[in-house]
CSV table of C-alpha atoms in Angstrom, one decimal:
chain,number,residue,atom,x,y,z
A,1,MET,CA,220.8,-47.9,104.8
A,2,LEU,CA,224.5,-48.4,105.4
A,3,ASN,CA,224.0,-52.4,104.6
A,4,PRO,CA,226.5,-53.3,101.9
A,5,ALA,CA,224.5,-56.1,100.6
A,6,PRO,CA,222.4,-54.9,97.5
A,7,GLN,CA,219.0,-54.1,98.5
A,8,SER,CA,215.8,-54.6,96.4
A,9,ARG,CA,214.1,-51.6,95.3
A,10,ARG,CA,211.1,-52.5,97.4
A,11,ASP,CA,213.3,-52.8,100.5
A,12,PHE,CA,215.1,-49.5,99.7
A,13,ILE,CA,211.9,-47.5,99.3
A,14,VAL,CA,210.3,-49.0,102.5
A,15,THR,CA,213.4,-48.4,104.6
A,16,THR,CA,213.8,-44.9,102.9
A,17,ALA,CA,210.2,-43.9,103.6
A,18,LEU,CA,210.6,-45.1,107.4
A,19,THR,CA,213.6,-43.0,107.9
A,20,THR,CA,212.4,-40.1,106.2
A,21,ALA,CA,208.9,-40.3,108.4
A,22,ALA,CA,211.3,-40.9,111.4
A,23,VAL,CA,213.2,-37.8,110.6
A,24,ALA,CA,210.2,-35.6,109.6
A,25,ALA,CA,208.3,-36.6,113.0
A,26,GLY,CA,204.7,-36.6,111.7
A,27,SER,CA,205.2,-35.1,108.0
A,28,THR,CA,203.3,-37.2,105.4
A,29,THR,CA,205.8,-36.1,102.6
A,30,ALA,CA,208.7,-37.8,102.0
A,31,LEU,CA,211.7,-35.1,102.1
A,32,ALA,CA,215.2,-34.9,100.2
A,33,LYS,CA,218.3,-35.4,102.1
A,34,PRO,CA,221.6,-34.1,101.7
A,35,GLU,CA,222.5,-37.4,99.5
A,36,ASP,CA,219.7,-36.6,97.3
A,37,VAL,CA,221.5,-33.0,96.6
A,38,ALA,CA,224.9,-34.9,96.2
A,39,ALA,CA,223.3,-37.3,93.6
A,40,GLU,CA,221.5,-34.5,91.5
A,41,ILE,CA,224.8,-32.7,91.3
A,42,LYS,CA,226.8,-35.8,90.2
A,43,LYS,CA,224.1,-36.3,87.5
A,44,LEU,CA,224.9,-33.0,86.1
A,45,PHE,CA,228.6,-32.6,86.4
A,46,GLY,CA,229.6,-36.2,87.2
A,47,ASP,CA,232.8,-36.4,89.1
A,48,LYS,CA,234.2,-33.2,88.1
A,49,PRO,CA,235.9,-31.2,90.8
A,50,ILE,CA,233.9,-28.6,92.6
A,51,THR,CA,235.9,-25.6,94.4
A,52,ALA,CA,234.2,-23.6,97.2
A,53,GLY,CA,234.0,-20.0,96.7
A,54,ARG,CA,233.1,-17.3,94.2
A,55,ILE,CA,229.4,-17.4,94.9
A,56,LYS,CA,227.7,-15.1,97.4
A,57,LEU,CA,224.7,-16.2,98.8
A,58,ASP,CA,222.5,-13.6,100.5
A,59,LEU,CA,219.6,-15.6,102.4
A,60,PRO,CA,218.2,-15.1,105.7
A,61,THR,CA,219.5,-17.0,108.6
A,62,ILE,CA,216.1,-17.5,110.0
A,63,ALA,CA,213.1,-17.2,107.8
A,64,GLU,CA,209.9,-16.9,109.6
A,65,ASN,CA,207.8,-18.1,106.8
A,66,GLY,CA,209.2,-20.9,104.5
A,67,LEU,CA,206.6,-20.0,101.7
A,68,VAL,CA,208.4,-17.1,100.8
A,69,VAL,CA,212.3,-16.9,101.4
A,70,PRO,CA,214.1,-14.3,99.6
A,71,LEU,CA,217.1,-15.9,97.7
A,72,ASN,CA,219.8,-13.4,96.1
A,73,PHE,CA,223.2,-14.5,95.0
A,74,LYS,CA,226.0,-13.0,93.1
A,75,VAL,CA,228.7,-14.7,91.3
A,76,GLU,CA,232.2,-13.3,90.9
A,77,SER,CA,233.1,-13.1,87.1
A,78,PRO,CA,234.1,-10.6,84.6
A,79,MET,CA,231.1,-11.5,82.4
A,80,THR,CA,232.8,-11.0,79.2
A,81,ASP,CA,232.4,-13.2,76.0
A,82,LYS,CA,235.4,-15.1,76.8
A,83,ASP,CA,234.9,-15.8,80.8
A,84,TYR,CA,231.2,-15.6,81.9
A,85,VAL,CA,229.0,-17.5,84.3
A,86,LYS,CA,226.9,-20.0,82.3
A,87,THR,CA,224.4,-21.6,84.9
A,88,VAL,CA,224.1,-21.4,88.5
A,89,HIS,CA,222.0,-24.2,90.1
A,90,PHE,CA,220.3,-24.2,93.5
A,91,PHE,CA,219.4,-27.1,95.4
A,92,ALA,CA,217.5,-27.7,98.9
A,93,ASP,CA,218.3,-30.7,101.1
A,94,GLY,CA,215.1,-30.7,103.2
A,95,ASN,CA,212.4,-30.0,100.4
A,96,PRO,CA,210.1,-32.8,98.7
A,97,ASN,CA,212.4,-32.4,95.6
A,98,PRO,CA,216.0,-31.1,95.7
A,99,GLN,CA,215.8,-29.2,92.6
A,100,VAL,CA,215.1,-25.3,93.5
A,101,ALA,CA,216.2,-23.5,90.3
A,102,SER,CA,218.9,-22.9,87.7
A,103,PHE,CA,219.8,-19.7,86.1
A,104,ASN,CA,221.4,-19.5,82.8
A,105,PHE,CA,223.5,-16.4,82.1
A,106,THR,CA,224.9,-14.9,78.9
A,107,PRO,CA,227.8,-11.9,78.4
A,108,MET,CA,224.4,-9.7,77.9
A,109,THR,CA,223.9,-10.0,81.3
A,110,PRO,CA,226.5,-8.0,82.8
A,111,ARG,CA,226.2,-9.3,86.2
A,112,ALA,CA,225.9,-12.9,87.4
A,113,GLU,CA,223.4,-11.8,90.0
A,114,ALA,CA,219.7,-12.5,90.4
A,115,GLN,CA,217.0,-12.5,93.1
A,116,ILE,CA,214.1,-14.8,93.4
A,117,ARG,CA,211.9,-16.1,96.2
A,118,ILE,CA,211.6,-19.9,97.4
A,119,ARG,CA,209.6,-22.3,99.5
A,120,LEU,CA,211.3,-24.3,102.3
A,121,ALA,CA,209.5,-27.1,103.8
A,122,GLN,CA,211.8,-27.2,107.0
A,123,THR,CA,215.2,-25.9,108.3
A,124,GLN,CA,217.9,-27.2,105.8
A,125,ASN,CA,221.0,-26.1,103.4
A,126,ILE,CA,220.7,-24.4,100.3
A,127,VAL,CA,223.6,-25.5,97.9
A,128,ALA,CA,224.7,-23.3,95.0
A,129,VAL,CA,226.7,-24.7,92.0
A,130,ALA,CA,228.0,-22.3,89.4
A,131,GLU,CA,229.2,-23.4,86.1
A,132,MET,CA,231.6,-21.2,84.1
A,133,SER,CA,232.0,-20.6,80.5
A,134,ASP,CA,235.4,-22.6,80.8
A,135,GLY,CA,233.6,-25.3,82.7
A,136,LYS,CA,235.1,-24.8,86.0
A,137,LEU,CA,232.7,-25.4,88.8
A,138,PHE,CA,232.2,-23.4,92.1
A,139,THR,CA,230.1,-23.9,95.1
A,140,ALA,CA,228.4,-22.5,98.2
A,141,LYS,CA,226.2,-23.7,100.7
A,142,GLN,CA,224.1,-22.0,103.5
A,143,GLU,CA,221.8,-23.2,106.1
A,144,VAL,CA,218.3,-21.3,106.5
A,145,LYS,CA,216.5,-21.9,109.8
A,146,VAL,CA,212.7,-22.1,109.0
A,147,THR,CA,210.0,-21.4,111.6
A,148,ILE,CA,206.8,-22.3,109.6
A,149,GLY,CA,207.4,-24.7,106.8
A,150,GLY,CA,206.3,-23.9,103.3
A,151,CYS,CA,204.6,-27.3,102.2
A,152,GLY,CA,201.5,-27.2,104.2
A,153,GLY,CA,203.5,-28.4,107.3
B,1,MET,CA,192.2,-19.5,88.7
B,2,SER,CA,192.4,-16.4,86.8
B,3,THR,CA,194.8,-16.1,83.9
B,4,PRO,CA,198.4,-15.3,85.1
B,5,THR,CA,199.2,-11.5,84.8
B,6,PRO,CA,202.7,-10.8,84.1
B,7,ARG,CA,204.4,-7.4,85.2
B,8,VAL,CA,207.7,-6.0,84.3
B,9,ARG,CA,209.6,-3.0,85.8
B,10,MET,CA,212.4,-1.4,84.5
B,11,PRO,CA,213.4,1.8,83.0
B,12,ALA,CA,212.1,2.7,79.6
B,13,THR,CA,215.1,4.9,78.5
B,14,ALA,CA,218.9,4.2,79.1
B,15,LYS,CA,222.4,5.3,77.9
B,16,ALA,CA,224.1,3.0,75.7
B,17,GLY,CA,225.6,0.2,77.2
B,18,GLU,CA,224.0,1.0,80.4
B,19,VAL,CA,223.4,-1.8,82.9
B,20,ILE,CA,219.8,-1.7,84.2
B,21,GLU,CA,217.9,-3.9,86.5
B,22,VAL,CA,214.8,-5.9,85.5
B,23,LYS,CA,212.2,-7.0,88.0
B,24,THR,CA,209.6,-9.2,87.1
B,25,LEU,CA,206.7,-10.7,88.8
B,26,ILE,CA,203.9,-13.0,87.5
B,27,SER,CA,200.6,-14.2,89.3
B,28,HIS,CA,200.7,-17.9,89.6
B,29,GLU,CA,199.7,-20.4,92.4
B,30,MET,CA,202.8,-22.5,91.5
B,31,GLU,CA,200.9,-25.5,92.5
B,32,THR,CA,203.6,-28.1,94.1
B,33,GLY,CA,202.1,-31.4,93.3
B,34,GLN,CA,202.3,-32.2,97.0
B,35,ARG,CA,199.2,-30.6,98.4
B,36,ARG,CA,195.9,-32.5,99.1
B,37,ASP,CA,192.6,-31.0,98.5
B,38,GLY,CA,189.8,-31.2,101.0
B,39,ALA,CA,189.1,-34.8,99.6
B,40,GLY,CA,192.5,-36.0,100.2
B,41,GLN,CA,193.4,-36.1,96.6
B,42,ILE,CA,196.8,-34.7,95.5
B,43,VAL,CA,196.4,-31.4,93.7
B,44,PRO,CA,198.4,-32.3,90.3
B,45,ARG,CA,201.2,-30.2,89.8
B,46,LYS,CA,201.0,-26.8,87.8
B,47,ILE,CA,203.9,-24.6,88.0
B,48,ILE,CA,205.7,-22.1,85.7
B,49,LYS,CA,208.8,-24.1,84.7
B,50,LYS,CA,210.8,-21.8,82.5
B,51,PHE,CA,211.4,-17.9,82.4
B,52,THR,CA,213.1,-16.7,79.2
B,53,ALA,CA,214.4,-13.1,78.5
B,54,THR,CA,215.3,-11.9,75.1
B,55,PHE,CA,216.5,-8.7,73.5
B,56,ASN,CA,215.6,-8.0,69.9
B,57,GLY,CA,214.7,-11.8,69.6
B,58,LYS,CA,218.0,-13.0,71.1
B,59,GLU,CA,218.2,-14.9,74.5
B,60,ILE,CA,219.9,-12.9,77.1
B,61,PHE,CA,218.8,-14.9,80.2
B,62,SER,CA,216.5,-17.9,81.3
B,63,ALA,CA,215.7,-19.5,84.5
B,64,ASP,CA,214.4,-23.1,85.3
B,65,TRP,CA,212.0,-23.1,88.2
B,66,ALA,CA,211.2,-26.2,90.2
B,67,SER,CA,208.4,-26.4,92.6
B,68,ALA,CA,210.3,-24.8,95.5
B,69,VAL,CA,209.9,-21.3,93.7
B,70,SER,CA,207.2,-19.4,95.6
B,71,ALA,CA,203.9,-18.6,94.4
B,72,ASN,CA,203.4,-15.5,92.3
B,73,PRO,CA,207.2,-16.1,91.3
B,74,TYR,CA,209.4,-13.1,91.3
B,75,GLN,CA,212.4,-12.9,89.2
B,76,ALA,CA,215.1,-9.8,89.2
B,77,PHE,CA,218.3,-9.9,87.2
B,78,PHE,CA,220.6,-7.2,85.2
B,79,VAL,CA,220.9,-6.6,81.5
B,80,LYS,CA,223.1,-4.5,79.6
B,81,VAL,CA,221.2,-2.4,76.6
B,82,PRO,CA,223.6,-1.8,73.8
B,83,GLU,CA,221.2,0.1,71.5
B,84,THR,CA,217.4,0.9,71.4
B,85,GLY,CA,215.5,-2.4,71.2
B,86,THR,CA,212.7,-4.4,72.8
B,87,PHE,CA,212.9,-7.2,75.7
B,88,GLU,CA,210.5,-9.9,75.5
B,89,PHE,CA,209.8,-12.1,78.8
B,90,SER,CA,207.9,-15.1,78.5
B,91,TRP,CA,206.7,-17.7,81.1
B,92,LEU,CA,206.1,-21.4,80.1
B,93,ASP,CA,203.4,-23.3,82.4
B,94,ASP,CA,203.1,-26.9,83.0
B,95,ASP,CA,200.1,-27.1,80.9
B,96,GLY,CA,202.0,-25.6,77.7
B,97,SER,CA,200.6,-22.1,78.0
B,98,VAL,CA,203.0,-19.3,77.4
B,99,TYR,CA,202.6,-15.8,79.1
B,100,LYS,CA,204.4,-12.9,77.5
B,101,ALA,CA,205.1,-9.3,78.3
B,102,THR,CA,207.4,-6.8,76.3
B,103,GLN,CA,209.1,-3.6,77.2
B,104,LYS,CA,210.8,-1.3,74.5
B,105,VAL,CA,213.9,0.6,75.7
B,106,THR,CA,214.9,3.6,74.2
B,107,VAL,CA,218.8,4.5,74.1
B,108,SER,CA,219.2,8.4,74.3
């Protein structure tokens, strides 16, 4: 994977599939990797600086059932017409797809806070990126240990 | 599959400018597109991909959901109630169906 020579698409797919299979040990589904999450974030925001902080994640450190993992979050913001949280994106680095959900707030939502329930295929990191109305970006990350995976595994 | 049934829990009355919590739930299997059926065929993806909340026709909150969102998706969030009005909630399915729920809130 660190080979500097340009790879063909086919070689890349084969190598990726083999690596993922080795990592997932028996799982038939190719799972995302931390690089995929980084790539998704780059696709959305390019090379804009992202600061750690302002997002408070409330996730279990150990989830017994990966099918239903409660995800609560809160972003510090006055939520006024001039200064509010526009969107909070969530990614998971060990699911079949890195995307989890995005939440779009407005000044009519007085708290940049929401709750959902998500599926996690295995122990992995949840990464949040909050985009403020002035374009500033903040991030937070938390690992969730999963006892029973949420994708049929 | 039966038709998804949306459920919304929020107060029906509020003070002007009061912050209230909205809790929503919709029955939907959120098929990920990763699973195989008994014959080994991949079951095609069918999820609710977008949740939108409006107040008197104006969008106030929305969420884009990927296949990582659990079956029977739950969504809770907070809203401000400036005046008497109607909240409308809609869930957009992969197949184009839209499921809706409304709730009137009276400002006393």
